[in-house]
Tab-separated table of C-alpha atoms in Angstrom:
chain	number	residue	atom	x	y	z
A	278	MET	CA	0.000	0.000	0.000
A	279	LYS	CA	1.295	3.439	-0.918
A	280	ILE	CA	0.414	6.799	0.604
A	281	LYS	CA	-1.185	9.004	-2.040
A	282	GLU	CA	0.230	12.303	-0.764
A	283	VAL	CA	3.875	13.331	-0.984
A	284	ILE	CA	5.438	13.712	2.475
A	285	VAL	CA	7.626	16.771	3.154
A	286	VAL	CA	10.477	15.978	5.560
A	287	GLU	CA	13.632	17.778	6.641
A	288	GLY	CA	16.313	15.396	5.406
A	289	ARG	CA	17.537	12.119	3.958
A	290	ASP	CA	17.534	10.292	7.325
A	291	ASP	CA	13.822	11.140	7.720
A	292	THR	CA	13.090	9.752	4.245
A	293	THR	CA	14.992	6.547	5.060
A	294	LYS	CA	13.037	6.072	8.291
A	295	ILE	CA	9.663	6.760	6.641
A	296	LEU	CA	10.429	4.226	3.886
A	297	GLN	CA	11.083	1.628	6.599
A	298	ALA	CA	7.534	2.246	7.868
A	299	ILE	CA	5.489	2.790	4.692
A	300	ASN	CA	5.618	3.089	0.913
A	301	ALA	CA	5.668	6.830	0.148
A	302	ASP	CA	7.380	9.566	-1.816
A	303	THR	CA	9.091	12.428	-0.010
A	304	ILE	CA	10.427	15.901	-0.673
A	305	GLU	CA	13.369	16.881	1.537
A	306	THR	CA	13.742	20.523	2.586
A	307	ASN	CA	17.382	19.990	3.620
A	308	GLY	CA	16.865	21.969	6.799
A	309	SER	CA	15.179	25.300	7.383
A	310	ALA	CA	16.785	27.140	4.452
A	311	ILE	CA	13.881	26.358	2.147
A	312	ASN	CA	14.517	27.825	-1.288
A	313	ASP	CA	12.107	28.722	-4.098
A	314	THR	CA	12.888	25.485	-5.962
A	315	ILE	CA	11.708	23.373	-3.004
A	316	ILE	CA	8.580	25.532	-2.591
A	317	LYS	CA	7.783	25.071	-6.303
A	318	GLN	CA	8.222	21.296	-5.976
A	319	ILE	CA	5.893	21.263	-2.965
A	320	LYS	CA	3.255	23.381	-4.789
A	321	HIS	CA	3.405	21.088	-7.808
A	322	ALA	CA	3.143	17.948	-5.663
A	323	LYS	CA	0.227	19.439	-3.718
A	324	ASP	CA	-1.652	20.162	-6.951
A	325	LYS	CA	-1.021	16.643	-8.285
A	326	ARG	CA	-1.234	14.406	-5.200
A	327	GLY	CA	-1.488	16.425	-2.004
A	328	ILE	CA	1.143	17.126	0.643
A	329	ILE	CA	1.671	15.952	4.213
A	330	ILE	CA	4.127	18.108	6.181
A	331	PHE	CA	5.972	15.869	8.644
A	332	THR	CA	8.777	17.772	10.369
A	333	ASP	CA	10.655	17.276	13.631
A	334	PRO	CA	8.884	18.364	16.858
A	335	ASP	CA	11.302	21.205	17.611
A	336	TYR	CA	11.736	24.893	16.787
A	337	PRO	CA	13.385	24.371	13.349
A	338	GLY	CA	10.700	21.803	12.435
A	339	ASP	CA	7.909	24.187	13.459
A	340	ARG	CA	9.597	26.985	11.483
A	341	ILE	CA	9.775	24.817	8.340
A	342	ARG	CA	6.137	23.775	8.817
A	343	HIS	CA	5.092	27.441	9.096
A	344	ILE	CA	7.096	28.546	6.024
A	345	ILE	CA	5.583	25.787	3.868
A	346	ASP	CA	2.066	26.335	5.212
A	347	GLN	CA	2.273	30.052	4.372
A	348	ALA	CA	3.652	29.437	0.868
A	349	VAL	CA	1.449	26.408	0.063
A	350	PRO	CA	-1.898	26.607	1.891
A	351	GLY	CA	-4.017	23.474	2.159
A	352	CYS	CA	-1.305	20.988	3.112
A	353	LYS	CA	-2.019	18.207	5.591
A	354	HIS	CA	0.017	17.899	8.785
A	355	ALA	CA	1.379	14.910	10.714
A	356	PHE	CA	2.983	15.215	14.143
A	357	LEU	CA	5.245	13.258	16.468
A	358	THR	CA	5.655	14.099	20.135
A	359	GLN	CA	9.113	14.981	21.400
A	360	HIS	CA	9.123	11.722	23.345
A	361	GLU	CA	8.363	9.697	20.199
A	362	ALA	CA	11.098	11.502	18.237
A	363	ARG	CA	13.861	11.325	20.844
A	364	ALA	CA	16.985	9.274	20.164
A	365	LYS	CA	16.904	5.998	22.101
A	366	HIS	CA	20.580	6.082	23.153
A	367	PRO	CA	20.901	7.959	26.495
A	368	ASN	CA	23.997	9.913	25.358
A	369	ASN	CA	22.276	11.127	22.185
A	370	LYS	CA	20.072	14.183	22.827
A	371	SER	CA	18.983	14.347	19.180
A	372	LEU	CA	15.327	14.829	18.289
A	373	GLY	CA	13.850	13.876	14.944
A	374	ILE	CA	11.656	11.663	12.806
A	375	GLU	CA	14.687	9.484	12.088
A	376	HIS	CA	14.556	8.255	15.726
A	377	ALA	CA	10.871	7.244	15.724
A	378	SER	CA	9.695	3.663	15.445
A	379	PRO	CA	7.977	2.523	12.225
A	380	GLU	CA	4.736	1.965	14.202
A	381	THR	CA	4.835	5.530	15.546
A	382	ILE	CA	5.404	6.919	12.048
A	383	ARG	CA	2.492	4.907	10.648
A	384	LYS	CA	0.219	6.149	13.446
A	385	ALA	CA	1.238	9.796	12.933
A	386	LEU	CA	0.557	9.512	9.204
A	387	ALA	CA	-2.801	7.842	9.866
A	388	ASP	CA	-3.796	10.815	12.071
A	389	VAL	CA	-3.073	13.665	9.634
A	390	TYR	CA	-4.873	16.988	9.852
A	391	GLU	CA	-5.764	19.399	7.119
A	392	LEU	CA	-5.638	23.074	8.028
A	393	LYS	CA	-8.576	25.180	6.960
A	394	GLU	CA	-9.475	28.834	7.082
A	395	ALA	CA	-9.933	30.100	10.613
A	396	HIS	CA	-13.151	29.009	12.206
A	397	ALA	CA	-14.747	30.056	15.455
A	398	SER	CA	-13.462	27.682	18.088
A	399	GLU	CA	-15.761	26.246	20.738
A	400	ILE	CA	-12.846	26.424	23.183
A	401	ALA	CA	-12.307	29.769	24.912
A	402	LYS	CA	-9.159	31.071	26.595
A	403	GLU	CA	-10.913	30.630	29.960
A	404	ASN	CA	-11.299	26.882	29.239
A	405	VAL	CA	-7.565	26.611	28.638
A	406	ILE	CA	-6.646	28.609	31.757
A	407	ASN	CA	-9.180	26.865	34.024
A	408	SER	CA	-7.900	23.503	32.789
A	409	GLY	CA	-4.415	24.239	34.073
A	410	LEU	CA	-2.902	24.368	30.579
A	411	ILE	CA	-1.502	27.895	30.992
A	412	GLY	CA	0.235	29.232	34.068
A	413	GLY	CA	0.749	26.564	36.648
A	414	ALA	CA	3.203	23.998	37.902
A	415	GLN	CA	1.916	21.252	35.598
A	416	ALA	CA	0.869	23.423	32.616
A	417	LYS	CA	3.733	22.432	30.293
A	418	LYS	CA	3.357	18.723	31.078
A	419	ARG	CA	-0.434	18.931	30.586
A	420	ARG	CA	-0.040	20.745	27.224
A	421	GLU	CA	2.414	18.093	26.035
A	422	ARG	CA	-0.008	15.298	26.946
A	423	LEU	CA	-2.952	17.176	25.400
A	424	GLY	CA	-0.927	17.558	22.188
A	425	GLU	CA	-0.277	13.800	22.182
A	426	LEU	CA	-3.897	12.846	22.826
A	427	LEU	CA	-5.316	15.250	20.221
A	428	GLN	CA	-2.463	14.679	17.712
A	429	ILE	CA	-1.821	18.422	17.344
A	430	GLY	CA	1.843	18.499	18.318
A	431	HIS	CA	3.628	20.263	21.175
A	432	THR	CA	2.683	23.892	21.825
A	433	ASN	CA	3.551	26.638	24.238
A	434	GLY	CA	0.826	28.519	26.121
A	435	LYS	CA	0.434	31.195	23.433
A	436	GLN	CA	0.156	28.693	20.559
A	437	LEU	CA	-2.289	26.292	22.218
A	438	LEU	CA	-5.561	28.116	21.528
A	439	LYS	CA	-4.548	28.800	17.925
A	440	ARG	CA	-3.595	25.147	17.364
A	441	LEU	CA	-6.884	23.928	18.881
A	442	SER	CA	-8.789	26.250	16.529
A	443	MET	CA	-6.591	25.465	13.528
A	444	PHE	CA	-7.303	21.731	13.837
A	445	GLU	CA	-10.981	22.332	14.627
A	446	ILE	CA	-10.779	20.468	17.921
A	447	THR	CA	-14.288	20.361	19.359
A	448	LYS	CA	-15.110	21.172	22.963
A	449	GLU	CA	-16.080	17.516	23.413
A	450	GLU	CA	-12.696	16.271	22.105
A	451	PHE	CA	-10.936	18.832	24.327
A	452	ASP	CA	-12.968	17.817	27.408
A	453	ASN	CA	-12.397	14.088	26.740
A	454	ALA	CA	-8.633	14.633	26.446
A	455	LEU	CA	-8.623	16.681	29.667
A	456	ALA	CA	-10.584	13.967	31.474
A	457	GLN	CA	-7.977	11.430	30.297
A	458	ILE	CA	-5.150	13.663	31.602
A	459	GLN	CA	-6.909	14.061	34.950
A	460	ARG	CA	-7.386	10.273	35.247
A	461	GLU	CA	-3.683	9.747	34.491
A	462	GLU	CA	-2.638	12.392	37.039
A	463	LYS	CA	-4.887	10.844	39.688
A	464	HIS	CA	-3.470	7.386	38.924
A	465	ASP	CA	0.130	8.706	39.128
A	466	SER	CA	-0.512	10.304	42.521
A	467	GLU	CA	-1.878	7.077	44.045
């Protein structure tokens, strides 16, 4: 089975790892210095087959994702958590798709999102604050887990509301993910 869309990744190691997990074609950005030639390739591939942006869960990966999304609207997005993309060797602090397991890559690609024009979110800033996702001892940890459960990637406090809206996360999905986090926290404290 082959993935219809072309997957945009950062480098050759990412392509190698993806091909171990699935049959797909990739375009490599070769880091964050994306030139016009790469953008043209991505636009052409999007018009012909569609695009899935699948970059590392770090600042350069988010920057690449943003550049492509601005230049080529309508791409789909796949995410890995930082935990899933961390090198397995304790001395290696590297973070990237090339460190993820084939199963994790398949799951991330099965859970792709397509960004749409801004829509009115059911989730208000008060919901995010009252849920302990901004400003609090556990806020960062809770946001990371929420990003995993909703497959929207890691965000900081300022990005969270925008990401929830961008992926059209419903209030019900948000509440279910929060309930899961609260169950896990209760279980961990026992």
